[in-house]
Tab-separated table of C-alpha atoms in Angstrom:
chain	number	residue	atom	x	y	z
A	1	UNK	CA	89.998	97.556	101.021
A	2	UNK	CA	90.256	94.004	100.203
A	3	UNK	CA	92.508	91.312	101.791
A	4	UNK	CA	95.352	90.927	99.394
A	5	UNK	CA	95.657	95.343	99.643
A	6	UNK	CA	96.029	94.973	103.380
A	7	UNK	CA	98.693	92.300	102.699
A	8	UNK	CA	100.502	94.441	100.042
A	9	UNK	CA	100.253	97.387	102.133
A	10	UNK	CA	100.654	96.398	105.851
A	11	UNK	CA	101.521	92.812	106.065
A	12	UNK	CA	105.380	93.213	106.045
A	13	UNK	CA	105.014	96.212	108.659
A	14	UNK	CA	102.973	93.971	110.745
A	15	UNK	CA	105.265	90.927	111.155
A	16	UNK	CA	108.125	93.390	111.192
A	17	UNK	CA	106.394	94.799	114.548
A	18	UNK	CA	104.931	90.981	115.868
A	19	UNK	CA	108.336	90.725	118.028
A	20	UNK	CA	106.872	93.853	120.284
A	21	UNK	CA	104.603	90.866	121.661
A	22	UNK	CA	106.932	88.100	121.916
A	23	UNK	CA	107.984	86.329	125.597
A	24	UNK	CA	111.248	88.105	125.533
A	25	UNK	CA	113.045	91.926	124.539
A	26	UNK	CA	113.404	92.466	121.486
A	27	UNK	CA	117.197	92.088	120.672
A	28	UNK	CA	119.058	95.102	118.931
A	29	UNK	CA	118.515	93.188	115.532
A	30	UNK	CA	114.686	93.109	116.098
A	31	UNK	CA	114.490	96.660	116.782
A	32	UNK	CA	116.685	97.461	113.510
A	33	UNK	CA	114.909	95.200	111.404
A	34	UNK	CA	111.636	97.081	112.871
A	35	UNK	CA	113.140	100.455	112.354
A	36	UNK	CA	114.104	99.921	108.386
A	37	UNK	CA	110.776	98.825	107.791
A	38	UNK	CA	108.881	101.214	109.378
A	39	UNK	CA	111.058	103.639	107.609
A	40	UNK	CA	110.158	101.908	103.789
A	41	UNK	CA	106.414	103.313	104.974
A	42	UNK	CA	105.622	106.599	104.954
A	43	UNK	CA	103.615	107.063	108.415
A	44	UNK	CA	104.018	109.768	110.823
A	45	UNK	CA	104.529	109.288	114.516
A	46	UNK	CA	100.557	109.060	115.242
A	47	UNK	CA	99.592	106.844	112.055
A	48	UNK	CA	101.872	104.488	113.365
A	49	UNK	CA	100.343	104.490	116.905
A	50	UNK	CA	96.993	104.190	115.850
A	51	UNK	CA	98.436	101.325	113.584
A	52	UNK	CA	99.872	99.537	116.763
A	53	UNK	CA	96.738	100.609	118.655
A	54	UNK	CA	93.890	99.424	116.035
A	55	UNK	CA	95.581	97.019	113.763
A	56	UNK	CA	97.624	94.912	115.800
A	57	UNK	CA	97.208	95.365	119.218
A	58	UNK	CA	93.793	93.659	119.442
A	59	UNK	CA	94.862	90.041	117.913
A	60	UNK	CA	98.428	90.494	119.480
A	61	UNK	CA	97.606	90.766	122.963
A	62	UNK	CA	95.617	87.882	122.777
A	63	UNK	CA	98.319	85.769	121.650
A	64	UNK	CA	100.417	86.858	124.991
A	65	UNK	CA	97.328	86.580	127.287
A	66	UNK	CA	96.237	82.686	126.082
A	67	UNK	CA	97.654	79.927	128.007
A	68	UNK	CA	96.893	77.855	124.944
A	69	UNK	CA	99.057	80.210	123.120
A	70	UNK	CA	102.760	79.786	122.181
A	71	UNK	CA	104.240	83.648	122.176
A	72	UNK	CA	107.899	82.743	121.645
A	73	UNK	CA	107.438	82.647	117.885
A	74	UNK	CA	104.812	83.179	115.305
A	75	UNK	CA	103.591	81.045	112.495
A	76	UNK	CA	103.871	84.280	109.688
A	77	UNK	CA	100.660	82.391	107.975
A	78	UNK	CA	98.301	82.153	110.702
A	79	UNK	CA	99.327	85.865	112.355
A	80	UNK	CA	98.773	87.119	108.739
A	81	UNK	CA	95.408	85.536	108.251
A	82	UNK	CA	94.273	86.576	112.015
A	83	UNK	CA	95.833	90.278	111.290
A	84	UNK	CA	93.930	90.560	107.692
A	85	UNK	CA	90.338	89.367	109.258
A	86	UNK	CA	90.471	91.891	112.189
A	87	UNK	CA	91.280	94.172	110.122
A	88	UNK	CA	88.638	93.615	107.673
A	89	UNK	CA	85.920	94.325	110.112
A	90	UNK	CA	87.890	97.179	111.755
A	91	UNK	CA	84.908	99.790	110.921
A	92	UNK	CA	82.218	101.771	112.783
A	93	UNK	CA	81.916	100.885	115.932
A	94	UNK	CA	84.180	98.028	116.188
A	95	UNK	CA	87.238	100.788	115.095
A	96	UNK	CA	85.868	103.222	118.191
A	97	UNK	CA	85.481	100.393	120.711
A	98	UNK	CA	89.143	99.014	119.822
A	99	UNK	CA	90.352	102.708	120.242
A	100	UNK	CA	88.414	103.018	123.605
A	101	UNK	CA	90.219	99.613	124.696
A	102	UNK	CA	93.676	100.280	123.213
A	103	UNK	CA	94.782	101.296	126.301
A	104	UNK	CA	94.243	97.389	128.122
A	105	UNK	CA	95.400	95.889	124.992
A	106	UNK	CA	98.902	97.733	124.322
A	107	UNK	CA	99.605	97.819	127.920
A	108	UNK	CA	102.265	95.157	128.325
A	109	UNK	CA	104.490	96.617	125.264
A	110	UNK	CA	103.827	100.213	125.713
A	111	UNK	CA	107.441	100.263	127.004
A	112	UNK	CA	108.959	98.612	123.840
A	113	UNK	CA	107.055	100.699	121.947
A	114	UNK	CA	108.233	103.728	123.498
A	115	UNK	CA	111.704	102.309	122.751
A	116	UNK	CA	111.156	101.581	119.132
A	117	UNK	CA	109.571	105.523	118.640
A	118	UNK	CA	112.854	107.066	120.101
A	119	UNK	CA	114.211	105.029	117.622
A	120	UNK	CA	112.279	105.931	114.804
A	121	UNK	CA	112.893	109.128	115.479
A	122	UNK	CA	116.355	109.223	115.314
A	123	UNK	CA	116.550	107.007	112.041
A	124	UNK	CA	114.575	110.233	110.709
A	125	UNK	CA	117.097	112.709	111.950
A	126	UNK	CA	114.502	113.915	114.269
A	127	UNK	CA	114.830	114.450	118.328
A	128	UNK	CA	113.865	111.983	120.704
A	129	UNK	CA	111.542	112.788	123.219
């Protein structure tokens, strides 16, 4: 897959989901606007995990654990370009060690994730668990 596929496939879920890592909650309106775009895709429950897991998690969380870093907001260009290179070299053994690590990485939003599931899963009609 090249970079302008991941972008057409992925890139508007990804900055729909960036608030999960932000220096606040996401407000009602950020978990709507997450919902009706995770609902344009058509993931299950675990391709979306391993989504947050794989694809995001690893250059997220290192925006919210830099000093350097502002995590308020996100410059849409630069989190693209950052999201699209990982990514790209998310094979072989990088893909198994990020899975190994997910755990350290999604750590500090596994509760808003949680959150945004339950959700999910009502916007599908579907029980919460």
């Amino acid at each position: 897959m090249n970079a302008q596929q991941l972008v057409d496939e992925r890139g508007d879920l990804w900055l729909a989901l960036a608030p999960l890592w932000l220096d606040r909650e996401p407000s009602e309106r950020d978990f709507a606007d997450m919902v009706e775009e995770i609902q344009r895709h058509d993931m299950t429950l675990k391709e979306l995990e391993w989504m947050f897991r794989l694809e995001l998690a690893p250059v997220m969380s290192r925006h919210q654990l830099s000093i350097a870093s502002e995590w308020r907001e996100y410059d849409d260009h630069k989190l693209m370009k950052q999201l699209v290179s990982h990514n790209l070299r998310l094979t072989g053994w990088r893909r198994k060690s990020w899975a190994l690590f997910s755990g350290l990485t999604t750590m500090m939003v596994r509760h808003r994730w949680h959150e945004l599931m339950q959700r999910v899963l009502v916007a599908r009609g579907e029980r919460p668990f």
